[in-house]
XYZ file of C-alpha atoms in Angstrom:
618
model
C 22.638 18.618 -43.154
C 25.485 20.613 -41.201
C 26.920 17.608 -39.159
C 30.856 17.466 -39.882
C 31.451 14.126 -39.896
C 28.621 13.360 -42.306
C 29.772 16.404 -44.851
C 33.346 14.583 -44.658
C 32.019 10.910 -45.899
C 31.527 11.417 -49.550
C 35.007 12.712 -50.068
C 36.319 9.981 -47.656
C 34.741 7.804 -50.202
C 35.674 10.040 -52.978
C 39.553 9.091 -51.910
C 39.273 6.020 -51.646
C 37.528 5.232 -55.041
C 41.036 7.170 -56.052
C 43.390 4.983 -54.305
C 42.053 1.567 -54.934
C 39.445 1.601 -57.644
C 35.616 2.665 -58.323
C 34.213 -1.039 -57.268
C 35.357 0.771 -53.114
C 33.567 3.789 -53.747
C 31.016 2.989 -51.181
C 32.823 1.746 -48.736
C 32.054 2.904 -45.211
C 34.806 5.384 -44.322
C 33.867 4.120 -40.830
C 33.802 6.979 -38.986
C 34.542 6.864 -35.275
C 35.139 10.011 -32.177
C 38.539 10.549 -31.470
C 40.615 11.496 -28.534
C 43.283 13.184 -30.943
C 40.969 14.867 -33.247
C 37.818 15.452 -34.054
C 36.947 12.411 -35.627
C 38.740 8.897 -37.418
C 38.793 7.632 -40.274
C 38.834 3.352 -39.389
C 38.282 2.081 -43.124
C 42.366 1.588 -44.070
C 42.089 -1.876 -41.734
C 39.386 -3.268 -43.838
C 40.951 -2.047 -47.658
C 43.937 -2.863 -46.338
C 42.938 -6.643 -46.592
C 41.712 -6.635 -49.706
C 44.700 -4.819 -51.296
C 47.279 -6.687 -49.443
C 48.807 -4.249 -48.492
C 50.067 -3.203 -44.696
C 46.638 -0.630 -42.709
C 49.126 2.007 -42.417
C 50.104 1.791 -46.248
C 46.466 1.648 -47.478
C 45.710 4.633 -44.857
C 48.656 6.671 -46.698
C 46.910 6.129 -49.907
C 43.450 7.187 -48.525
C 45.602 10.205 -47.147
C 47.397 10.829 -50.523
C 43.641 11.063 -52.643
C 42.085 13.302 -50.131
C 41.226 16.922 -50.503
C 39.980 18.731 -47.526
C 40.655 21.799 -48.201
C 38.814 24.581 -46.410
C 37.687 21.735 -44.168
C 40.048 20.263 -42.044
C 43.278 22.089 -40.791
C 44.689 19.007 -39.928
C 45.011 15.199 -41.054
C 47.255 12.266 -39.753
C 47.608 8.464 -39.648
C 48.237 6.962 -36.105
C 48.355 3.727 -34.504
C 48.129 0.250 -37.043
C 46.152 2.728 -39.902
C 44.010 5.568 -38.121
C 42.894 8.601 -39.998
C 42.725 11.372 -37.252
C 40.924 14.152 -38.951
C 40.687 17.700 -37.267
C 38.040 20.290 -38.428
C 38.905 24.283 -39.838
C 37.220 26.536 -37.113
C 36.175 29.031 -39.920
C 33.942 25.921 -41.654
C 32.772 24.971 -38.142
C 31.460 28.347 -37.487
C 30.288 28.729 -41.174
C 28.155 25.565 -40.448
C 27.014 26.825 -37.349
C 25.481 29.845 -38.024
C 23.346 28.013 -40.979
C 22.546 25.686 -38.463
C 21.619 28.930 -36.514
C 19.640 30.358 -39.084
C 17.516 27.569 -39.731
C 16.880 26.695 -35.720
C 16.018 30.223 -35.906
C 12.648 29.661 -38.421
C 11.567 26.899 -35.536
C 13.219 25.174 -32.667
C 12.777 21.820 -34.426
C 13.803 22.775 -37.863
C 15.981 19.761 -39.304
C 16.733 18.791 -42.798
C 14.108 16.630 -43.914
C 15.454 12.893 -44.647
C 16.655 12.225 -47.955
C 13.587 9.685 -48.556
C 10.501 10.231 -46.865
C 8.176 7.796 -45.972
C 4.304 6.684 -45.410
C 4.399 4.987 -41.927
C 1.542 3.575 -40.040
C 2.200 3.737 -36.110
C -0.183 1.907 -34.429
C 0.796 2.965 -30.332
C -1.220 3.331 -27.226
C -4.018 0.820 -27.810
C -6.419 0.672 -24.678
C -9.479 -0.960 -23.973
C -12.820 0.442 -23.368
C -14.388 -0.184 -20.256
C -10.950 -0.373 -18.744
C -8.639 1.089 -16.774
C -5.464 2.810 -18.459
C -2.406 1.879 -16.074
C 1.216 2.004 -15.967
C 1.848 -0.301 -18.768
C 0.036 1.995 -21.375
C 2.357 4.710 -20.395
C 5.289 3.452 -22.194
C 3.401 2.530 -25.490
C 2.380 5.845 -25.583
C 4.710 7.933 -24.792
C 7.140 5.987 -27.251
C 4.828 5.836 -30.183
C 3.804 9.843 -29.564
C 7.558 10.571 -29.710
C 8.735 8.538 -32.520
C 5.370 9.977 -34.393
C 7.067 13.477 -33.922
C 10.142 12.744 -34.781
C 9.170 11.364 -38.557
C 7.338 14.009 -39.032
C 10.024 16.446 -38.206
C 11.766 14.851 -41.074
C 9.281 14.769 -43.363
C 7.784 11.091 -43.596
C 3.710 11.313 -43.898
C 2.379 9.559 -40.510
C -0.663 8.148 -39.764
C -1.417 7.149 -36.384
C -3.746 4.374 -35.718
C -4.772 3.639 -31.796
C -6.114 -0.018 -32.217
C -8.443 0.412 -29.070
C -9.604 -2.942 -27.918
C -13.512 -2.279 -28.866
C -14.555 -5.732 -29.732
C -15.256 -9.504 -28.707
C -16.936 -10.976 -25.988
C -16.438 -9.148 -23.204
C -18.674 -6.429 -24.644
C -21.783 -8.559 -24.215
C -21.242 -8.791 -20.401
C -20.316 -4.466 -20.405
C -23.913 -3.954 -22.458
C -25.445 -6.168 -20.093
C -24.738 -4.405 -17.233
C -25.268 -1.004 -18.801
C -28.962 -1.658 -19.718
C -29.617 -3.016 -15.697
C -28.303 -0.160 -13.971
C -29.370 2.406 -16.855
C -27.609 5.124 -17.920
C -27.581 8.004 -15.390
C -27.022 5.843 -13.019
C -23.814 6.756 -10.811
C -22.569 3.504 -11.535
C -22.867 4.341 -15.799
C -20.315 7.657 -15.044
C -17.496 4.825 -13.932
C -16.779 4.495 -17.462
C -15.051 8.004 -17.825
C -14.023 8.093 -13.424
C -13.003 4.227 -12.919
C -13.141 1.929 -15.620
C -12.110 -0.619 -13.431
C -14.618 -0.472 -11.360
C -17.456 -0.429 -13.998
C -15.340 -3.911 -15.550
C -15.503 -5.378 -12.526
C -18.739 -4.823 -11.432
C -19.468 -6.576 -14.771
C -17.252 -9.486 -14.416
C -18.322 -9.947 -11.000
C -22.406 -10.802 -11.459
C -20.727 -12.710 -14.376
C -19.006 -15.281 -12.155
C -21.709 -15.056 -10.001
C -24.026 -16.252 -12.513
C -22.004 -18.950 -14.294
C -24.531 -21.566 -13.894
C -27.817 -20.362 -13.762
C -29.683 -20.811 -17.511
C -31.084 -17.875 -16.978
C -29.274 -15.387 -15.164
C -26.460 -12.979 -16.160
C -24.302 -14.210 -17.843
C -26.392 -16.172 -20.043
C -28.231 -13.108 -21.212
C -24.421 -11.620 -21.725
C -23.545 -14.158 -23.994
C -26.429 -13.767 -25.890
C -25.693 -10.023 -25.970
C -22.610 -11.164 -27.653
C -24.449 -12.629 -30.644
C -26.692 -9.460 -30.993
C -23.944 -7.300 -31.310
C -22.183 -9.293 -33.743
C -25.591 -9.659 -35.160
C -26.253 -6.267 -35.893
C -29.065 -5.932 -33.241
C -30.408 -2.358 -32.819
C -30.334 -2.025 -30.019
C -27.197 -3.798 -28.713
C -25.602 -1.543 -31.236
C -26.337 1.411 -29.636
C -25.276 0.957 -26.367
C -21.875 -0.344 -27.988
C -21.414 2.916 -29.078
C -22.384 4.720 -25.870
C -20.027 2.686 -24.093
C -17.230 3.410 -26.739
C -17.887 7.333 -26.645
C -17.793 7.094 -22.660
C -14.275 5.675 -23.046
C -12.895 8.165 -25.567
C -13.889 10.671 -23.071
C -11.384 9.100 -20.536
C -8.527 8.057 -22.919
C -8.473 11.886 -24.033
C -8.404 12.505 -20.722
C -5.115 10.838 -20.364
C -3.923 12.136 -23.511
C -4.350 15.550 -22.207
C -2.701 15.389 -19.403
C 0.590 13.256 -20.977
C 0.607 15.711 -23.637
C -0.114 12.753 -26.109
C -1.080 14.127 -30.090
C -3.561 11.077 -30.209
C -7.221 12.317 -30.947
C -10.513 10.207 -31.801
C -9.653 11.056 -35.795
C -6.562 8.423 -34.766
C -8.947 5.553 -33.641
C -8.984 2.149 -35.566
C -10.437 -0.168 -32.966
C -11.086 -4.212 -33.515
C -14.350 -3.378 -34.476
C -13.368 -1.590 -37.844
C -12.221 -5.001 -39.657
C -15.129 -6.910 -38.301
C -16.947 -7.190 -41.532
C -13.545 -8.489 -43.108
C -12.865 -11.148 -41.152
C -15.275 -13.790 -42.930
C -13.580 -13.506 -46.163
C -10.251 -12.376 -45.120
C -10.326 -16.458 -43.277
C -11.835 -18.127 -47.041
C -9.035 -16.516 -48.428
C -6.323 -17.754 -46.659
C -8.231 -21.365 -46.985
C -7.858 -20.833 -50.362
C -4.566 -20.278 -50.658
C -4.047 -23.033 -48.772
C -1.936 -21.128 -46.230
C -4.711 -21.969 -43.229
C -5.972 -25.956 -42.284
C -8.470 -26.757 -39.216
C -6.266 -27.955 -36.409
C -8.094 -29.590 -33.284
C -11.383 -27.424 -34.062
C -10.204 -24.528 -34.998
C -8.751 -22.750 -38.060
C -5.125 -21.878 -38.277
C -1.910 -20.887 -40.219
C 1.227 -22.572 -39.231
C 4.038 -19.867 -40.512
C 7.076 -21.673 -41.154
C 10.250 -21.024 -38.527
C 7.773 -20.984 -35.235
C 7.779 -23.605 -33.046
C 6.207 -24.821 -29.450
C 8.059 -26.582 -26.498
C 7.602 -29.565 -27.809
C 8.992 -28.743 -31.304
C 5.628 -29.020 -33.239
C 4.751 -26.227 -35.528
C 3.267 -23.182 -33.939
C -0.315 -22.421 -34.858
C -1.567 -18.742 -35.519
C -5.116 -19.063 -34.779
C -7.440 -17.516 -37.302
C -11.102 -18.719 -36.532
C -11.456 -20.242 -33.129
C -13.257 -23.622 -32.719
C -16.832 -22.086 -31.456
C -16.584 -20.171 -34.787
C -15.270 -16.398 -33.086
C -12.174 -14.374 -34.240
C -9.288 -13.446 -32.353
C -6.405 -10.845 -31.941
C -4.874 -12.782 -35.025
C -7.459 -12.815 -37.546
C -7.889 -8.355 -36.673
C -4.030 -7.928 -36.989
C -4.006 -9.739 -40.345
C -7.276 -7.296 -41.449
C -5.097 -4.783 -40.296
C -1.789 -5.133 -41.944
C -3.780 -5.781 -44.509
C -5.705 -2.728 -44.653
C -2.760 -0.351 -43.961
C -0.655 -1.795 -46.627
C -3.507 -1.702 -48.985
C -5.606 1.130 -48.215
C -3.514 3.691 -46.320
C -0.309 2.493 -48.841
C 2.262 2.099 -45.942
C 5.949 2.314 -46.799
C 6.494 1.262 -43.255
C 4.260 -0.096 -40.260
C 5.248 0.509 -36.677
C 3.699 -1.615 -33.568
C 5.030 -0.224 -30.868
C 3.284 -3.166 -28.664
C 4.189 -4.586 -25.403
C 7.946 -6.844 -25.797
C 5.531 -10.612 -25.022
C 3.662 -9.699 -28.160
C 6.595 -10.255 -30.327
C 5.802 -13.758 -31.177
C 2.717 -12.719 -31.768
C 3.106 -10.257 -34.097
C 5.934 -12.436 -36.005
C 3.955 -14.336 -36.668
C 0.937 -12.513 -37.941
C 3.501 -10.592 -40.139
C 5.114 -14.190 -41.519
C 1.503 -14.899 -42.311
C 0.575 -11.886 -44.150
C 3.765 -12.317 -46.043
C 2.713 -15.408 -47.157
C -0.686 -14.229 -48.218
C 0.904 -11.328 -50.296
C -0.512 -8.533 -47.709
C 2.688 -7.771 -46.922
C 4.721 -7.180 -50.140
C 8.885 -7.504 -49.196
C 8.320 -3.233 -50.540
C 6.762 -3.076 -47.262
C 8.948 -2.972 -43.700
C 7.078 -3.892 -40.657
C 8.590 -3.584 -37.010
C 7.561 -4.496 -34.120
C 8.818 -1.875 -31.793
C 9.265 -3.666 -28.066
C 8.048 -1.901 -25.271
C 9.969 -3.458 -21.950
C 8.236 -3.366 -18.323
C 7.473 -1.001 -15.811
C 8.870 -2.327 -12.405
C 8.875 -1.414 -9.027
C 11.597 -1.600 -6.187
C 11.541 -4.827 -6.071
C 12.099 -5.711 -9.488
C 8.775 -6.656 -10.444
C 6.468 -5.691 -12.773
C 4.886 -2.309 -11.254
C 1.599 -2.914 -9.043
C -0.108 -1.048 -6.372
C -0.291 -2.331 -2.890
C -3.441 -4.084 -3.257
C -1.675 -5.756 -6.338
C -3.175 -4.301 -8.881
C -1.731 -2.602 -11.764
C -0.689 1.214 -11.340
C -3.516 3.406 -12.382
C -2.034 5.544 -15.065
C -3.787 8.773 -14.388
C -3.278 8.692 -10.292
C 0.557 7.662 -10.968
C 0.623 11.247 -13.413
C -1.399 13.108 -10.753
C 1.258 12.287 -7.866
C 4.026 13.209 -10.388
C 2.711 16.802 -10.954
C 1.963 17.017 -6.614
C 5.491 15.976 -5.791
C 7.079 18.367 -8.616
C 4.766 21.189 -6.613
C 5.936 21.027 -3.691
C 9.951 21.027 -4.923
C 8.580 24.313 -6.724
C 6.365 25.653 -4.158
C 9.693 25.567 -1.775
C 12.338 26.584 -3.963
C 10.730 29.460 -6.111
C 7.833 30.518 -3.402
C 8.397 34.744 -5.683
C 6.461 32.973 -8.616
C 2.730 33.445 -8.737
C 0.651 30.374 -8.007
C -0.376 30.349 -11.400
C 2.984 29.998 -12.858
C 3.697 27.523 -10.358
C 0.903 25.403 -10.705
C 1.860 25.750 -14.569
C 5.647 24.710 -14.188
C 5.053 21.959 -11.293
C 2.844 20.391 -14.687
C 5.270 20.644 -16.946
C 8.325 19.097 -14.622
C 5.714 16.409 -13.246
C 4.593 14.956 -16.570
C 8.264 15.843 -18.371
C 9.778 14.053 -15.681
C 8.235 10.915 -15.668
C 7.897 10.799 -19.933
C 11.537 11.495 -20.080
C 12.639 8.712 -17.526
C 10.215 6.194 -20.109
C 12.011 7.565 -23.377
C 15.570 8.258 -21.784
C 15.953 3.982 -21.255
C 15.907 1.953 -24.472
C 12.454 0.980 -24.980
C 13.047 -2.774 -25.139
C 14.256 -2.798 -21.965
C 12.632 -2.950 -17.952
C 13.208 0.059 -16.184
C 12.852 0.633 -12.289
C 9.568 3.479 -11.751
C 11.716 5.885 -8.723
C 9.984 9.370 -8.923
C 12.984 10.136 -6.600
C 15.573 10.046 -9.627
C 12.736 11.175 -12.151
C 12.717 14.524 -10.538
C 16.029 15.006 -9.855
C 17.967 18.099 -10.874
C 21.337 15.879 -11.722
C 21.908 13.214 -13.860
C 20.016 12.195 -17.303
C 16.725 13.229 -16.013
C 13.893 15.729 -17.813
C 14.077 18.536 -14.961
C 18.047 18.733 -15.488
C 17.210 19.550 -18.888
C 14.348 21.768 -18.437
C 16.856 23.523 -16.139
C 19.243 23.967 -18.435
C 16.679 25.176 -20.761
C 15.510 27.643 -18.019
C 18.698 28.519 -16.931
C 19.919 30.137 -20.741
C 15.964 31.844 -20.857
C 17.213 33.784 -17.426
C 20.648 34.500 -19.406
C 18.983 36.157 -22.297
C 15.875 37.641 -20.136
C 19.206 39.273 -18.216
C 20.822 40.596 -21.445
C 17.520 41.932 -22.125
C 17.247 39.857 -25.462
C 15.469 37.430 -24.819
C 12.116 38.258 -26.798
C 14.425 38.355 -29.767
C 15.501 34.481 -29.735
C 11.691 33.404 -28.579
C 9.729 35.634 -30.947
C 7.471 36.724 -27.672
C 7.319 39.221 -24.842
C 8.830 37.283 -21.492
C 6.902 37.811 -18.392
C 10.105 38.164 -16.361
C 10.770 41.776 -18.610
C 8.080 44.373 -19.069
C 7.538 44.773 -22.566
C 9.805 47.795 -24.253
C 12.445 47.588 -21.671
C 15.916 46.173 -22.072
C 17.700 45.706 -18.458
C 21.000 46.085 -19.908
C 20.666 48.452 -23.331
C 20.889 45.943 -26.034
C 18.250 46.862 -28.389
C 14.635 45.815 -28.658
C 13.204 43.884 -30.994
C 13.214 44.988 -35.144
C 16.549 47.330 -33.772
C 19.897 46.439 -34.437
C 22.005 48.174 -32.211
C 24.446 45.566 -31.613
C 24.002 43.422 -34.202
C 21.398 40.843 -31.691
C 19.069 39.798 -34.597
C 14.978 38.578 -33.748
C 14.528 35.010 -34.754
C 12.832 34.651 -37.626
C 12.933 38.349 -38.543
C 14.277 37.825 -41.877
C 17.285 39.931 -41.046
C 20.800 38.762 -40.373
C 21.603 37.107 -37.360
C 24.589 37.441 -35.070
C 27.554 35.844 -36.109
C 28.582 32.953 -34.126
C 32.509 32.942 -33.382
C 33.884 29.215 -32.171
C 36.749 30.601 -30.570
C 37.238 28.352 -26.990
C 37.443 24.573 -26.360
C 34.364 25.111 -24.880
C 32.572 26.515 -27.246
C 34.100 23.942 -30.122
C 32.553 21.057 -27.906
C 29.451 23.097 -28.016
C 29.149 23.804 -31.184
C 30.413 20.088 -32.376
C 27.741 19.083 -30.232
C 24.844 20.817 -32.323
C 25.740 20.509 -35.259
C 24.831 16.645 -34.683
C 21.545 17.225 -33.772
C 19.697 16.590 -37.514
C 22.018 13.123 -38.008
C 20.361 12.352 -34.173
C 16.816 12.523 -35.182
C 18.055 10.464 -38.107
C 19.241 7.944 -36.062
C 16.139 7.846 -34.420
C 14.096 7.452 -37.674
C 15.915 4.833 -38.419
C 16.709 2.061 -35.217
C 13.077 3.869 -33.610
C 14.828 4.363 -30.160
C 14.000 7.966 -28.888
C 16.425 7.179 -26.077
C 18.806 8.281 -28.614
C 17.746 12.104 -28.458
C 17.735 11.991 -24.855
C 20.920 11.146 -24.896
C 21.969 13.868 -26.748
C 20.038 16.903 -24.990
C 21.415 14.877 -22.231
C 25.239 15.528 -23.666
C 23.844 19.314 -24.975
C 23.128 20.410 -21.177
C 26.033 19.192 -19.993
C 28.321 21.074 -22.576
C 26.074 23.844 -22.026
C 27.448 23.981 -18.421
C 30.948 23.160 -19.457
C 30.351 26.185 -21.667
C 28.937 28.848 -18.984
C 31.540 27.889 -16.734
C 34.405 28.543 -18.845
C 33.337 31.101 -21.436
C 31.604 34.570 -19.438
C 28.805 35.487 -21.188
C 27.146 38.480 -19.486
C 30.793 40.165 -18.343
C 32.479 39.593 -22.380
C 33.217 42.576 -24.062
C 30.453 43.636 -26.532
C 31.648 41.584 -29.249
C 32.125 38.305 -27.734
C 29.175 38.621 -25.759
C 26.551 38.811 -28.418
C 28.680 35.995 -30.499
C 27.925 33.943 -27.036
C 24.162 34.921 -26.583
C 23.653 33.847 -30.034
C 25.388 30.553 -28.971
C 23.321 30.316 -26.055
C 20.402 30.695 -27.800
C 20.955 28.216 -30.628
C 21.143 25.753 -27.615
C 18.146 27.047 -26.035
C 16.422 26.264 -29.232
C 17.666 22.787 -29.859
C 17.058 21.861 -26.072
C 13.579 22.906 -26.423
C 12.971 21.700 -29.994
C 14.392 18.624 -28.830
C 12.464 18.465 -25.353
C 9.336 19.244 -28.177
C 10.111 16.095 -30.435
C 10.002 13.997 -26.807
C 6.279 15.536 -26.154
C 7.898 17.643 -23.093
C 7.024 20.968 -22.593
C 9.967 23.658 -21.502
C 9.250 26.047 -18.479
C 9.891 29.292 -18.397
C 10.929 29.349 -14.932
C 12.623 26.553 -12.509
């Protein structure tokens, strides 16, 4: 942990256990920016209460107790109590450069959090047979991120994709399958159009609603074989379940998503469960029949009409629902995969829903108090108009077409603005803005919240967008490809330099002409020097990043690290502007490369933890 403000709390604690007793030791120094210093000190108003004594006299007291030494050059009371505290440059650069060192092992190197966890995500969750669309993007993308992010600081993750691979629908899907066989053209819909293989379904369906013997009869009978066991029935099941993988990894691929078929825990794994897992909730008298069917009434939900809410567990004609799988779940991932902590990132109109599944199982003693379980809201997609995204037929947004114009408009930005690069590279880079673009608008808005789909602003080179900070990524890879160093700080020949040369004499890689150290080489690295405003901000700025992935860990909003490669860009520019790094004498300009790089690192690291991918070029 090199973050300043952090590093200052425990002897901001330290002083005030001093000045009014042990029982305030862990008070919360409260710890706020500052537009005197570098940070404030805010807990004098809240001591000052409880000693009776006046904020500015308990804040002289904190002051009086507290050694900074070596740490801050600086430290004053303002306004009704404030503690402005202003940081030594020396430990600002000594925590820099350790912060450099370790970015320097890998570009998403953090200190791991102080108590790991085992946390079940459960993100993404398609059907089979259907088609992905808009509204899975956001599940996905979120879960995928937040998975990356725990793992960078050291929590054990297991991801579960609770694929919707069960129920009654699959009697009409086998149905169909075994009349049009399986090479038919219609059959390969599964992995093209899923859509279009449902509805084809559905439609003889309806069309056969009240003939005895047509269709859909035979469909619901195909439901009882399969929950039956029947052979055959089986088989096709499975046949229509592989056919689906095929197309979710399809999606995956192309989103960049670390979901594979190892992940999968559809509603047909707790099938077997449900029987007993509905006796013994009867038997704890936590479930009653209700009207037909059986139920749990968790205490605190009610309907319009102010009755209690019923959680249906076994429905009247004697099948299970999404309530009596997501208590088999939570059951099975606090008991067999020993969850510290279970994640649904699920659409926001679920959250009843899951409340009160989770109130259930907590009443059942699945879900031990030990055990935190959060349902992460994913808000809407909308359109223009404010609605809830849909193509112009109506329908929702196919996922994979929406991706596919994403990477054809980035193209053609790149095919007109850097027309020198090879058509592989573009084709390569108009990818990587494309998807980055339209994953970073989805993380960069709090994921509870609706946010307007405008590829427009998505792609946009200004503003809190991905490309703005690809670019800014891009732009400090041309800095050091310029200074000839920049297979030092990427570990890997650059395509833009022709391996063994060095444009402007700074040595090559394993020399140490000028001091330049290769990342991870083991050797000493370039001393960082925090000499200009600009570079303070920058290097402020960094030294944040671990307690941002922190933050992240804990209130699960990735918009959070946006944010801050947001801010990091943006100081990055402040930075170029002000501070020459190319045109410095000797000294100062390696102290700034190695600056520049440390940022190139974090943005990319950062940009990694989001599932975006950094170009080389832009």
């Amino acid at each position: 942990m090199n973050n300043p403000a952090e590093l200052v709390v425990p002897r901001v604690q330290a002083a005030i256990a001093t000045a009014f007793g042990e029982e305030f030791r862990h008070t919360d120094p409260v710890v706020r920016p500052s537009q005197f210093a570098d940070i404030q000190i805010n807990a004098a108003m809240a001591l000052a209460k409880k000693a009776g004594l006046p904020p500015r006299d308990a804040a002289a007291k904190i002051v009086d107790a507290l050694n900074l030494d070596g740490i801050c050059t600086s430290v004053e009371i303002s306004g009704p109590g404030f503690i402005n505290l202003s940081f030594d440059g020396t430990w600002i650069e000594e925590l820099l450069n350790a912060e450099s060192v370790q970015a320097a092992s890998k570009a998403t190197a953090v200190t791991p959090a102080a108590t790991p966890q085992r946390v079940v995500v459960d993100y993404s969750s398609p059907n089979v047979a259907k088609e992905m669309h808009v509204g899975h993007l956001r599940t996905t993308v979120v879960g995928d991120s937040l998975v990356k992010v725990l793992e960078a600081l050291g929590d054990t993750v297991i991801r579960q994709n609770h694929i919707g691979d069960w129920g009654t629908p699959f009697g009409m899907l086998i149905e169909h399958w075994l009349e049009i066989g399986e090479d038919s053209p219609e059959a390969a819909l599964l992995v093209e159009d899923p859509s279009a293989f449902y509805q084809a379904a559905r439609a003889k369906f309806d069309a056969s609603a009240t003939d005895e013997d047509g269709f859909a009869t035979r469909a619901r009978l195909r439901v009882v074989a399969l929950q039956g066991g029947d052979a055959e029935t089986f088989a096709v099941w499975q046949r229509l379940v592989a056919q689906s993988k095929r197309y979710f990894n399809a999606i995956y691929s192309t989103l960049g998503i670390s979901l594979t078929d190892d992940h999968i825990a559809g509603e047909s794994s707790y099938d077997a469960h449900l029987a007993q897992l509905c006796q013994e909730l009867e038997e704890r008298g936590l479930a009653r029949i209700s009207d037909g069917a059986l139920c749990t009434f968790p205490a605190g939900f009610t309907g319009r009409d102010g009755q209690p809410l019923p959680l249906i567990i076994r429905k009247s004609d004697g099948g299970y629902g999404y309530g009596t799988t997501d208590l088999a779940t939570i059951r099975y991932r606090v008991r067999d995969l020993e969850a510290n902590r279970i994640l649904y990132v699920v659409g926001a109109p679920q959250n009843v829903h899951l409340r009160m599944v989770m109130a259930t199982a907590r009443d059942a003693g699945w879900l031990p108090d030990t055990v935190e379980a959060v349902h992460v809201q994913i808000g809407n997609v909308l359109g223009e108009d404010g609605k809830i995204l849909k193509s112009r037929s109506g329908a929702p947004v196919k996922l994979m077409a929406l991706l596919e114009e994403a990477v054809d408009r980035a193209r053609a930005v790149i095919d007109a603005s850097r027309p020198e690069l090879s058509e592989d590279e573009r084709a390569v880079t108009a990818r990587q803005v494309g998807i980055g673009a339209v994953k970073y608008a989805d993380l960069s808005t709090g994921h509870d919240t609706e946010y307007v789909f405008d590829f427009d602003r998505m792609l946009a080179l200004s503003g809190n967008t991905g490309p703005y900070v690809q670019y800014a990524a891009a732009r400090i890879r041309s800095i050091l490809r310029k200074a000839g160093v920049l297979e030092q700080f990427t570990g890997g020949p650059d395509a833009g330099t022709p391996a063994g040369t060095q444009a402007t004499g700074i040595a090559a890689a394993g020399t140490q002409a000028t001091g330049l150290a290769a990342a991870g080489e083991g050797g000493p690295a370039t001393a960082i020097a925090v000499v200009e405003p600009a570079e303070r901000a920058l290097a402020l700025h960094l030294l944040e990043f671990d307690a941002t992935l922190n933050k992240v860990r804990d209130a699960l909003e990735p918009h959070r690290l946006c944010g801050y490669l947001f801010e990091l860009a943006q100081l990055f520019t402040t930075f170029y502007d002000q501070c020459p790094v190319l045109k410095a004498e000797e000294s100062v300009r390696d102290s700034r490369l190695a600056l520049c790089a440390l940022v190139l690192r974090r943005l990319s690291g950062g940009l990694e933890l989001l599932g975006i991918e950094t170009p080389e070029n832009m």
